[in-house]
XYZ file of C-alpha atoms in Angstrom:
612
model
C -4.547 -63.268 0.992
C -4.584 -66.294 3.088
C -2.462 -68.440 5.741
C -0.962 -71.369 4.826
C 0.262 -74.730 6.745
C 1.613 -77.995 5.938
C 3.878 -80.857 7.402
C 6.081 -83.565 5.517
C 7.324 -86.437 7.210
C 8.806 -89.659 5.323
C 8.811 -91.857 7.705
C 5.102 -92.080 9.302
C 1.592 -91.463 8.175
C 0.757 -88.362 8.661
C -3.366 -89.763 7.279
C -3.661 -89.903 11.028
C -2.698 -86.204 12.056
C -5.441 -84.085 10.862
C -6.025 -83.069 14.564
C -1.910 -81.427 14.546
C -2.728 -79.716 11.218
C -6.068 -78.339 12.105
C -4.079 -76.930 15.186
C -1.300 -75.295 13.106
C -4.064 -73.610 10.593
C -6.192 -73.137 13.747
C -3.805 -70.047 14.448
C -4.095 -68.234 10.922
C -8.027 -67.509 11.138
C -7.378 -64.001 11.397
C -5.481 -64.402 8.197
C -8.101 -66.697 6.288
C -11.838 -65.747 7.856
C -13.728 -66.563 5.214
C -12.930 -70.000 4.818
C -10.729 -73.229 5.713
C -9.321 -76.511 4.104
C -7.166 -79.103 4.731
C -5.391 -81.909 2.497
C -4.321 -85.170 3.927
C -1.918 -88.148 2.213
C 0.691 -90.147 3.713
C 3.627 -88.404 3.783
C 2.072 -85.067 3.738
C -0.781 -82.777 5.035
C -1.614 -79.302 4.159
C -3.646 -76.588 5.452
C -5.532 -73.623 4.536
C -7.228 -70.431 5.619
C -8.528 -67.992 2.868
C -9.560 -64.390 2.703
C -11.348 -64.314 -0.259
C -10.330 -61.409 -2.899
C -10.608 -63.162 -6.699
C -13.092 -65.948 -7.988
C -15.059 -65.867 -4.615
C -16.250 -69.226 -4.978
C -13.685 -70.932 -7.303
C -10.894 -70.397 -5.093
C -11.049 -73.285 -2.996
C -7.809 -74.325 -1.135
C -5.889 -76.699 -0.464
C -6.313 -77.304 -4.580
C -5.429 -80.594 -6.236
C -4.514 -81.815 -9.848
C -4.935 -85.773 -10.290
C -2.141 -86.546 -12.579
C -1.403 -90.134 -13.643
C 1.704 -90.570 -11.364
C 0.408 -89.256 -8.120
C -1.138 -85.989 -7.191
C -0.260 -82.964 -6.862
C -1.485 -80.460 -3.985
C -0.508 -76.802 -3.403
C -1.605 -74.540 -0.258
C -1.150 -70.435 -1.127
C -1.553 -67.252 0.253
C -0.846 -64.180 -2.117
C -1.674 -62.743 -5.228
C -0.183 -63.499 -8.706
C -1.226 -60.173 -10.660
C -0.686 -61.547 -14.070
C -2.755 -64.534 -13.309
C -4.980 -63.816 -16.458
C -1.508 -63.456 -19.071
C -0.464 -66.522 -17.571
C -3.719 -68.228 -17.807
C -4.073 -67.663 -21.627
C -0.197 -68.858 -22.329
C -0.819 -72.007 -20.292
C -4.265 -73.180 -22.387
C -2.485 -72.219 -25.476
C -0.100 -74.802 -23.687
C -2.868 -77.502 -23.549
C -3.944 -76.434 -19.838
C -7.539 -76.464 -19.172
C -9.167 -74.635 -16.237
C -12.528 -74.977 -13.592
C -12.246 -71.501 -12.235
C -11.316 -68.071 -12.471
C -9.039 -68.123 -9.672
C -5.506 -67.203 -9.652
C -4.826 -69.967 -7.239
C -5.371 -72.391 -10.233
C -3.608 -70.650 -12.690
C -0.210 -70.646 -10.185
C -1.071 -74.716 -9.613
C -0.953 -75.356 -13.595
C 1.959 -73.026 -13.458
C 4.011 -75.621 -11.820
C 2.579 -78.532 -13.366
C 3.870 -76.866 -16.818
C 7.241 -75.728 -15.394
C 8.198 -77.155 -12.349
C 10.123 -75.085 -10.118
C 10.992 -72.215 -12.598
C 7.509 -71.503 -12.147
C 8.757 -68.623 -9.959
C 10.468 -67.007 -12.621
C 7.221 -66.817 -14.288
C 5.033 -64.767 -11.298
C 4.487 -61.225 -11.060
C 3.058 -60.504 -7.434
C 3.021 -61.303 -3.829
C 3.255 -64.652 -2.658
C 3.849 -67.395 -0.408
C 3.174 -71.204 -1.512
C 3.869 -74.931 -0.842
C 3.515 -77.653 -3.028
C 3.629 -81.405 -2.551
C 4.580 -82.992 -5.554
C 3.312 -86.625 -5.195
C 4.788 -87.719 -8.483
C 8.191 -87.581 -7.272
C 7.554 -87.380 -2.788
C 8.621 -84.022 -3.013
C 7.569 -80.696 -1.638
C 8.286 -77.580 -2.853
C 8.011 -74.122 -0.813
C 8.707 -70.913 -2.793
C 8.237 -67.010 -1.712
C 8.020 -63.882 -3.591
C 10.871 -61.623 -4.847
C 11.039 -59.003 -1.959
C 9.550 -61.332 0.615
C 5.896 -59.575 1.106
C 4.105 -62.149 1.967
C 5.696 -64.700 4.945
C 6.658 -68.040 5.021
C 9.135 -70.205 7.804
C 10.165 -73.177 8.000
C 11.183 -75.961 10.494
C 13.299 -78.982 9.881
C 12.192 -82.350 11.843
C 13.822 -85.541 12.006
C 12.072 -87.298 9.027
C 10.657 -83.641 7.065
C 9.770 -80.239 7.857
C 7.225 -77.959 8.883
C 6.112 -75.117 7.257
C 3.555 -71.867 8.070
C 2.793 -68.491 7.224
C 3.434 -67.028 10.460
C 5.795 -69.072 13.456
C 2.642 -69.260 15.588
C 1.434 -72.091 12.749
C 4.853 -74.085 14.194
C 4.750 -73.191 17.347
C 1.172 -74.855 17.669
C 2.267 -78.302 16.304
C 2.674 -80.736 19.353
C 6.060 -81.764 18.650
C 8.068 -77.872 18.668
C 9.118 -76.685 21.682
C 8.759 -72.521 22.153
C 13.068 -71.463 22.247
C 14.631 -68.460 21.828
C 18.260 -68.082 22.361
C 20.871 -65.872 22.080
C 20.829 -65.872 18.192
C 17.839 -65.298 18.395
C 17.806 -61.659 20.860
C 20.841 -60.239 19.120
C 18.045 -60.612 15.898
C 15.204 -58.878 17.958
C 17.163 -56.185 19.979
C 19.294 -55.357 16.751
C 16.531 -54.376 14.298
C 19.008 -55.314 10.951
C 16.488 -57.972 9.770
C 18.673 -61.089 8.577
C 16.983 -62.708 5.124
C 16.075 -65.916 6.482
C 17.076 -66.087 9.641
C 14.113 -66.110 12.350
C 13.861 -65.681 15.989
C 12.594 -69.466 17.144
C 15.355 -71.289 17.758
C 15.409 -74.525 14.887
C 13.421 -72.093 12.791
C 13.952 -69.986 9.373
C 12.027 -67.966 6.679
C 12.228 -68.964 3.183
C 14.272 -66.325 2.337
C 12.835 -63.488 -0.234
C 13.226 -64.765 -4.008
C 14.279 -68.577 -3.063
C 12.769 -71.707 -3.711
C 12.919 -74.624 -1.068
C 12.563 -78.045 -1.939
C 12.265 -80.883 0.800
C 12.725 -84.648 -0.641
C 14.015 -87.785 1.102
C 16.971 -86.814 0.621
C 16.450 -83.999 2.215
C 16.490 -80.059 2.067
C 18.018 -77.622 -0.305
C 17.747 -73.753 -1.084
C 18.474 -71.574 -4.595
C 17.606 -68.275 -5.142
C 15.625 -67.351 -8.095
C 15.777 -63.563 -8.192
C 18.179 -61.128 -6.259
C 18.783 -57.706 -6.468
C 21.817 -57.298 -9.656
C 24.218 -54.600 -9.827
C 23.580 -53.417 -13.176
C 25.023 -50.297 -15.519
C 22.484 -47.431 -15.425
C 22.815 -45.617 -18.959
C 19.551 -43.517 -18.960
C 20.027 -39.358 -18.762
C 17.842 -37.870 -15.782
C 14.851 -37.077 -18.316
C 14.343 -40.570 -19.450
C 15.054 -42.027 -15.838
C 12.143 -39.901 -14.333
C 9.940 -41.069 -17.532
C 10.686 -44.663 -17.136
C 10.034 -44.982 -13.400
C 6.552 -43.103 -14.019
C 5.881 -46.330 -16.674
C 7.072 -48.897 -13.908
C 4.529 -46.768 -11.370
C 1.426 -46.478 -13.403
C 1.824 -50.435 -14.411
C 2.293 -51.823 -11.046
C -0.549 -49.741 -9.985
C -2.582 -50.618 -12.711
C -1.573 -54.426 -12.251
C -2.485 -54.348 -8.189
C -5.992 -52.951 -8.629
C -7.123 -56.051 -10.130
C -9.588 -57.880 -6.914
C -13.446 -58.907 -6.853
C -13.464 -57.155 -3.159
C -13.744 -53.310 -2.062
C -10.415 -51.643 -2.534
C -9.141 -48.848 -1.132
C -5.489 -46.455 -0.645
C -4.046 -45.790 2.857
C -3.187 -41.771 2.250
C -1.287 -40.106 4.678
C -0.490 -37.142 2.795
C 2.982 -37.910 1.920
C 4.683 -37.940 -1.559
C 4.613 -41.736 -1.562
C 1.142 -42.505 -0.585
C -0.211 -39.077 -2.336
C 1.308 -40.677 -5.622
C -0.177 -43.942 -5.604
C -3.835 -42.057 -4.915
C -3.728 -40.106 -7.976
C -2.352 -42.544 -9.701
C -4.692 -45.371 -8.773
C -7.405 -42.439 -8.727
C -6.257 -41.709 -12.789
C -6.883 -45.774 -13.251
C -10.019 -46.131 -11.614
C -11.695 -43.379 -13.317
C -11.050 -45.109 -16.591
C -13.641 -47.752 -15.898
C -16.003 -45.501 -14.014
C -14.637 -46.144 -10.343
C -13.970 -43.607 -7.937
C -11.044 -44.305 -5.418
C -11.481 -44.663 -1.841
C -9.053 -43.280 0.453
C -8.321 -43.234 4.722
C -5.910 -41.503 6.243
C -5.312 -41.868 10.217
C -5.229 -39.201 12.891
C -4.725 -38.533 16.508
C -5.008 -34.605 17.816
C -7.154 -31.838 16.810
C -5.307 -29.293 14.003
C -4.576 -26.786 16.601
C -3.114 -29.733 19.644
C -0.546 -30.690 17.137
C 2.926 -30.059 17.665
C 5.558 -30.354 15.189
C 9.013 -32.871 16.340
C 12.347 -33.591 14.860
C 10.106 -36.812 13.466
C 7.200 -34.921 11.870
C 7.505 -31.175 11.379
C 3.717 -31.078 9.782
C 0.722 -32.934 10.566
C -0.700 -35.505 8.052
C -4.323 -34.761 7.613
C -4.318 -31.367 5.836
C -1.830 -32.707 3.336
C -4.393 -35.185 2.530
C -7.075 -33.225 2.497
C -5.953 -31.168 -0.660
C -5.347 -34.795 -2.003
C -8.375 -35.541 -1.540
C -10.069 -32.771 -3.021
C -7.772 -33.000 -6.540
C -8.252 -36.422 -6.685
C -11.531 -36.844 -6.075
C -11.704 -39.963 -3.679
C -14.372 -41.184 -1.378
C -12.010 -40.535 1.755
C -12.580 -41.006 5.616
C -10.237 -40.146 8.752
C -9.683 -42.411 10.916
C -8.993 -40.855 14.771
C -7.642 -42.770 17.221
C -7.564 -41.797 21.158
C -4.854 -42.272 23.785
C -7.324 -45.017 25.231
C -7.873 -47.542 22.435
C -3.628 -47.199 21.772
C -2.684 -48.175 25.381
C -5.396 -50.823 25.373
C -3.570 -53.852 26.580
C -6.000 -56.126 24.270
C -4.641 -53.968 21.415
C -1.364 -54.921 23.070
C -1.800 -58.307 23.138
C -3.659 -58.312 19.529
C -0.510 -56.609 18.140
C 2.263 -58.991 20.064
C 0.335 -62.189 18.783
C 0.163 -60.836 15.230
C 3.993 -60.647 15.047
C 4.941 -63.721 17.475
C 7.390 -61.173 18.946
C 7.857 -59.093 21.357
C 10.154 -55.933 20.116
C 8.233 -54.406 17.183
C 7.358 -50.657 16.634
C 5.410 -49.777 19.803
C 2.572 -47.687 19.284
C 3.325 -47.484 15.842
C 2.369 -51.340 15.281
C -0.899 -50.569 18.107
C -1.836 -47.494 15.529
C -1.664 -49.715 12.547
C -3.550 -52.692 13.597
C -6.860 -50.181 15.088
C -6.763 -48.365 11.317
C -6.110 -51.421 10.146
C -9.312 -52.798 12.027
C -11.545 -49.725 10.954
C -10.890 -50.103 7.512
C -11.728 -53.572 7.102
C -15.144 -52.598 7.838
C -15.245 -50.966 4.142
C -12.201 -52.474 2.580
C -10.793 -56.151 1.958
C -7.619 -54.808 0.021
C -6.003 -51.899 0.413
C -2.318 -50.132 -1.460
C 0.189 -48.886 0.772
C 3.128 -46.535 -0.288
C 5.325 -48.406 1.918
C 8.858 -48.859 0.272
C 9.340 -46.077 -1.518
C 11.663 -44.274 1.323
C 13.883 -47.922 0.855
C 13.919 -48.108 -3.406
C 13.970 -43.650 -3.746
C 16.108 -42.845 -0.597
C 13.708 -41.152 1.172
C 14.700 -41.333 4.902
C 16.335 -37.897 6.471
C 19.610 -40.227 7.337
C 20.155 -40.962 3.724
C 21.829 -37.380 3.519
C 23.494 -36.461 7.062
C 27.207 -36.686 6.037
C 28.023 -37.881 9.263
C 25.895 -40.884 8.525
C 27.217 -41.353 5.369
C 31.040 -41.519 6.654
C 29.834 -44.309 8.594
C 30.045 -48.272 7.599
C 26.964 -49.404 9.436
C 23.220 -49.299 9.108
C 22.507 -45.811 8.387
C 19.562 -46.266 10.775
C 21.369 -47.546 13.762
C 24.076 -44.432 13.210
C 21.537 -41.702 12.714
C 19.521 -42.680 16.125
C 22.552 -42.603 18.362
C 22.521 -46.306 18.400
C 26.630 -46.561 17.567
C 29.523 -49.071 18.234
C 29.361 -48.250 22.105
C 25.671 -48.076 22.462
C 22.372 -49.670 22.397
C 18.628 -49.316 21.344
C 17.510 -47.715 24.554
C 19.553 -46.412 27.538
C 16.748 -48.285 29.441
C 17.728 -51.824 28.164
C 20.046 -53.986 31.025
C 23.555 -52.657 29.232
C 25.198 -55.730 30.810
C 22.649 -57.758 28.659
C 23.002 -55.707 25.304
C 26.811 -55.324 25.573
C 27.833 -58.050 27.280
C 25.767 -61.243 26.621
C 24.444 -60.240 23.172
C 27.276 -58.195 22.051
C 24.649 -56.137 19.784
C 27.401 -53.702 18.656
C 29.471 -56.291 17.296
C 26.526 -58.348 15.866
C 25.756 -55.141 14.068
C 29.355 -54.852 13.230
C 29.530 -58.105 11.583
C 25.705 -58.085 10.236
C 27.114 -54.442 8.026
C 30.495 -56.802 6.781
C 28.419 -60.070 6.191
C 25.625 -58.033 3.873
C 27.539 -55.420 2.159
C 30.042 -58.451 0.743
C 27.331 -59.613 -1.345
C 26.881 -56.268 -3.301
C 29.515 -56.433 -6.137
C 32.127 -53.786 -7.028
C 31.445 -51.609 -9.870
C 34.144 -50.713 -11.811
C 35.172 -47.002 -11.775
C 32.574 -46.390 -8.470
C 33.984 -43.674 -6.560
C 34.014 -44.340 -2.224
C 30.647 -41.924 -1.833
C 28.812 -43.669 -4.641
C 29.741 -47.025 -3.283
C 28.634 -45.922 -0.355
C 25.498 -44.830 -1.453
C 25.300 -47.825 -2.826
C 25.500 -49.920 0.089
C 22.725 -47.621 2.100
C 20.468 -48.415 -0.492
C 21.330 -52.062 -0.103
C 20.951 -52.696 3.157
C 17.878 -50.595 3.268
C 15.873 -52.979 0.854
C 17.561 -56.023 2.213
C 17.955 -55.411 6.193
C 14.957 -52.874 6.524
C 12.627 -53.223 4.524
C 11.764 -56.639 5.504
C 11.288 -55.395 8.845
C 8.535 -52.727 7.562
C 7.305 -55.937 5.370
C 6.186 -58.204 8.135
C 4.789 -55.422 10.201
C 2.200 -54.674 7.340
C 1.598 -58.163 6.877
C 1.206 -59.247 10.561
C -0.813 -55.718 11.629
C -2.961 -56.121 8.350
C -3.708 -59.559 8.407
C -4.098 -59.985 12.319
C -7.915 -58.007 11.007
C -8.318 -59.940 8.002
C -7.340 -57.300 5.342
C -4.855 -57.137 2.284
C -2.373 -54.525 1.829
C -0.115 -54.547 -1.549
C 2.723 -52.646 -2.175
C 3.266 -51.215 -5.895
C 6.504 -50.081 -4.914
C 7.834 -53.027 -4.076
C 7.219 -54.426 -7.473
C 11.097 -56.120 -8.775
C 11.052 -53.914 -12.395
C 10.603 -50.641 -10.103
C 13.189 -51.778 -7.272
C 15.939 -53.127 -9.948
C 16.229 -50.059 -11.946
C 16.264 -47.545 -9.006
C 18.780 -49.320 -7.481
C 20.895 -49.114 -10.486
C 20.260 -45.075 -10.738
C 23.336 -43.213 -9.548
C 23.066 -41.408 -5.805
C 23.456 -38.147 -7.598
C 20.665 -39.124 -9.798
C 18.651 -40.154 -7.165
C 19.170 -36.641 -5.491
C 19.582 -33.974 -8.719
C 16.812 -31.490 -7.134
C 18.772 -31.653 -3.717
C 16.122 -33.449 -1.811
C 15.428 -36.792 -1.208
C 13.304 -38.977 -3.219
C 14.362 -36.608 -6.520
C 13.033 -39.137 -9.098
C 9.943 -40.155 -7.504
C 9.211 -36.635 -7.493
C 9.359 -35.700 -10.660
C 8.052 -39.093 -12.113
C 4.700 -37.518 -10.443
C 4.829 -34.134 -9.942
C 2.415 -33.478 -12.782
C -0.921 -35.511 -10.616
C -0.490 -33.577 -7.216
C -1.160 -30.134 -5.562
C 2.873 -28.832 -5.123
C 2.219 -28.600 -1.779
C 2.022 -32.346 -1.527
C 5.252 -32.444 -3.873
C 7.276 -29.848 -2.020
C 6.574 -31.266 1.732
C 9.546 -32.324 3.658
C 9.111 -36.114 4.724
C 7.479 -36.647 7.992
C 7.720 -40.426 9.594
C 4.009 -42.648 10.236
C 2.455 -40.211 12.616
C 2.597 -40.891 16.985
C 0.155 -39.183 19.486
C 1.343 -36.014 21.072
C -1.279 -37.021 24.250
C 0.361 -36.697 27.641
C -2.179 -39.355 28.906
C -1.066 -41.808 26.615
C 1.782 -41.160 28.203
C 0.832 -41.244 31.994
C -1.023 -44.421 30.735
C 2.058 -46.190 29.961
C 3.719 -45.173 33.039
C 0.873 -46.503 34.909
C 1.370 -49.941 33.584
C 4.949 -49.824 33.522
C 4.465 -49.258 37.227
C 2.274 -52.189 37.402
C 5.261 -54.699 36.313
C 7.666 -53.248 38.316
C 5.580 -53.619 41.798
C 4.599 -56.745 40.882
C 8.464 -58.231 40.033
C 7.536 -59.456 36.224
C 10.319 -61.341 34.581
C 9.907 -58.571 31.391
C 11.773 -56.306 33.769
C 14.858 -58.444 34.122
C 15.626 -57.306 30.491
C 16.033 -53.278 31.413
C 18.042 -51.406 33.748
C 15.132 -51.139 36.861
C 16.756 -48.298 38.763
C 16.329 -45.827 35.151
C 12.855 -47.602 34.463
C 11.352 -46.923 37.695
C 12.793 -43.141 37.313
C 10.639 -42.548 34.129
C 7.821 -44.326 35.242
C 7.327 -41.710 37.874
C 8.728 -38.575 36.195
C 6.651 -35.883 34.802
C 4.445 -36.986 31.603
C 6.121 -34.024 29.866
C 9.799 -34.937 30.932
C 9.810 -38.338 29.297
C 12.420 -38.339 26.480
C 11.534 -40.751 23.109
C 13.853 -43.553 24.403
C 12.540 -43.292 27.748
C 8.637 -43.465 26.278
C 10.054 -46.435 24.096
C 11.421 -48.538 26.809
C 7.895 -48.575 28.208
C 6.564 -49.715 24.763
C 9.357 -52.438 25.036
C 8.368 -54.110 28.475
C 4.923 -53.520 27.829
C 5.427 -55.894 24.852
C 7.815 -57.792 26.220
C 5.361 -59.012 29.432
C 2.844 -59.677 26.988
C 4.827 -61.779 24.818
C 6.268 -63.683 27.859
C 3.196 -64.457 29.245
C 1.769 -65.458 25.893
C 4.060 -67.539 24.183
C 6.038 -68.633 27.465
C 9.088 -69.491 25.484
C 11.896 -71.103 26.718
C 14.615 -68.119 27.469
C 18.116 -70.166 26.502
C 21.147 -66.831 26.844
């Protein structure tokens, strides 16, 4: 995994700008630590920081192919998993090749088929290519949208980055964010595409972007397809075991430690003994961490997690037969504000998940000290239908994000009672953004013929989920794992997996009466049935009181000292929590003080240019 950079301009020479590219690929270093690279021509430059994971030595980037009309140069950050399949069909296609890198494989790829070379990749990915043949540069992202990749047009080209912070650091862009851009961070329904920056955009998941003199233009190579699902329950369950086992099989191909985040859970339990299973074959055992906060008997179950994680992965461990560690975190490292700030500057934004993202980033951190890749089970609730509000009828007689109904967050309210309701109702209009966000997305899902109003429904959850969601839980993995240097992969995200779920009828999805129905059965047969039968619990939050107090503290701290994060919230209600009891402060309340926290940080950092 790697960060990537580039700029295009037609009409100066950018031979002369290696000092504005260094400073773009200056920011990714977390991303790439073991090694950087730069490319430099007239009307283009590229960057390149690299965390080495296959062909060590051969995967040298920015890589080149001399051709006899011009060059051509790609920058990439991701992983192609059937690099070798592809290899051998491209030198049966005359291609010959230096290394054993995927990187080269992906670069003769294109040289072979142009752009279609997308339809051709199985993996993760992220990628820019100036063809020099023709003046033309060619940026193209992976199916789901994994792996990052944004975009800003200029007056004679664009610029282009893994992460905004690559943009933001060229001399030219100017830090914005305006109201577009808050109804997209206060709303949490992630927009494909869209990104906070004003003037800026992701390549959107499964589209190719192509930049000439002519100038810029989009298509989409892959989307999700309604499709008709004519499989009984027996060979459903069957065929998404075959899609598990081969995308786990596929993503435990590196030259680096490897490891599986296990939290105990169905999802993450299932890709342990099923990577476990796999690595046995050739003599491997599988290495597992799981992360932690109270001692067994200081744990108290909530409506978010009526069990505690590490027990569940405990009697994974022991039938699977990993080498496992637990990683325990204190109430001190998560209200850190360097872990703060480390977590803010990994996402270039200042609403994310809170603790949650602080959590994340310190396992993140420990792990790398063992691990360079690691599988995570995230996705599964999105493609199985695995979240609790899935199956609240009052959520599902709602048209809107089943997540915004289910946590109180409806047409008359907002994320937190603690955010400035003038601001949220008034100047962003969030409710009707949300409103009109629900119409815009579920318009692209076609009508089935002979779909009853529940099904479609259904339908439409499931939708949203992987499209408005899931990207959200995408770039929080990326930016937390990558701010420490280490790659995470996702089998369930893999597009054979997501495609036929999707297609599997709700009452499919649901035959046992749970959630996740199909997932559990496709596995049932590798796990303790404790593991199987355990209710869903979300990622795990400290139950400490001085975490807590700790926040309050801080909180406290802004609000003497007249910050500008505080202008965002109601003051009268924030200064109420910040000196109630520890015990008395409600989720919202605690979230709010996540929210400011953040949002001081990222002010102070980034000082953007505020434009409501």
């Amino acid at each position: 995994m790697c960060g990537i950079a580039g700029w295009i301009a037609f009409q100066r020479n950018l031979e002369e700008q290696r000092p504005a590219l260094d400073a773009m690929t200056a920011t990714m270093v977390c991303r790439g630590p073991d090694a950087g690279g730069a490319w430099l021509s007239r009307s283009a430059v590229l960057g390149h920081r690299r965390l080495s994971v296959i062909d060590l030595e051969g995967g040298v980037q920015p890589m080149t192919v001399d051709t006899p009309d011009g060059p051509v140069a790609m920058t990439y950050s991701g992983e192609a998993y059937n690099f070798r399949e592809l290899r051998e069909e491209l030198r049966r296609r005359g291609h010959a090749f230096r290394t054993a890198s995927d990187t080269e494989v992906v670069l003769h790829g294109y040289l072979e088929w142009g752009e279609e070379v997308a339809d051709h990749l199985d993996g993760m990915y992220a990628l820019g290519i100036w063809d020099g043949r023709s003046d033309k540069l060619v940026l193209l992202r992976d199916r789901l949208g994994i792996k990052p990749l944004y975009v800003y047009e200029t007056e004679d080209g664009v610029l282009f980055g893994s992460e905004a912070k690559a943009i933001l650091a060229h001399p030219e862009v100017e830090a914005v964010v305006d109201t577009d851009g808050f109804r997209e961070l206060f709303g949490f329904v992630k927009e494909p595409g869209r990104a906070v920056w004003a003037g800026m955009r992701e390549v959107r998941p499964g589209s190719v972007v192509t930049v000439g003199r002519n100038g810029l233009r989009e298509h989409t190579y892959w989307r999700l397809e309604v499709a008709e699902h004519r499989d009984d329950t027996g060979t459903t369950v069957r065929r998404v075991r075959e899609l598990l086992e081969a995308s786990v099989g596929r993503q435990l191909v590196a030259d680096v430690p490897q490891c599986v985040l296990l939290s105990g859970g169905l999802d993450s339990s299932a890709l342990t003994a099923l990577a476990g299973r796999k690595l046995a074959e050739q003599g491997e055992r599988a290495r597992t961490f799981t992360v932690d906060f109270e001692q067994p008997d200081a744990f108290r179950p909530d409506e978010l997690r009526g069990s505690q994680d590490a027990p569940y992965a405990r009697e994974v461990v022991g039938h699977v037969g990993t080498l496992h560690s637990d990683i325990r975190l204190d109430h001190q490292e998560l209200a850190n504000p360097e872990v703060r700030r480390a977590t803010v500057t990994a996402r270039d934004l200042p609403f994310g998940f809170g603790e949650a993202d602080n959590s994340l980033y310190l396992l993140f951190k420990a792990i790398r000290e063992h691990s360079t890749v690691a599988l995570s089970g995230e996705s599964a609730d999105e493609v199985f239908g695995g979240y609790p509000w899935f199956h609240l009828p009052a959520v599902q007689e709602t048209a809107m994000f089943p997540w915004v109904t289910a946590a109180g967050l409806g047409p008359k309210s907002h994320p937190t009672k603690l955010i400035d309701p003038g601001l949220l109702l008034g100047t962003l209009d969030v409710p009707g953004y949300w409103a009109q966000r629900w119409t815009d997305t579920v318009a692209q899902l076609p009508v089935v013929p002979g779909e009853d109003a529940h099904e479609r429904r259904m339908r439409e959850f499931c939708y949203v989920h992987l499209t408005s969601l899931l990207g959200l839980l995408l770039d929080r993995k990326d930016r937390m794992s990558m701010a420490v240097g280490l790659e995470v992969r996702v089998p369930f995200c893999d597009h054979r997996l997501v495609e036929y779920v999707f297609n599997t009828p709700w009452a499919m999805k649901t035959f046992d009466g749970r959630e996740k129905s199909l997932l559990r059965a496709a596995v049932r047969d590798t796990l303790p049935s404790s593991v199987v039968e355990r209710v869903k619990a979300l990622y795990p939050h400290t139950q400490e009181l001085r975490y807590v107090e700790e926040l309050q503290r801080q909180v406290g701290e802004l609000l003497t000292g007249g910050h500008h994060a505080v202008e965002f919230f109601d003051r009268a209600a924030l200064a109420k929590a910040v000196h109630g009891e520890p015990g008395a402060v409600e989720r919202d309340e605690r979230e709010a003080f996540e929210r400011v926290l953040d949002l001081a940080v990222w002010l102070d950092t980034y000082r953007p240019a505020v434009k409501l």
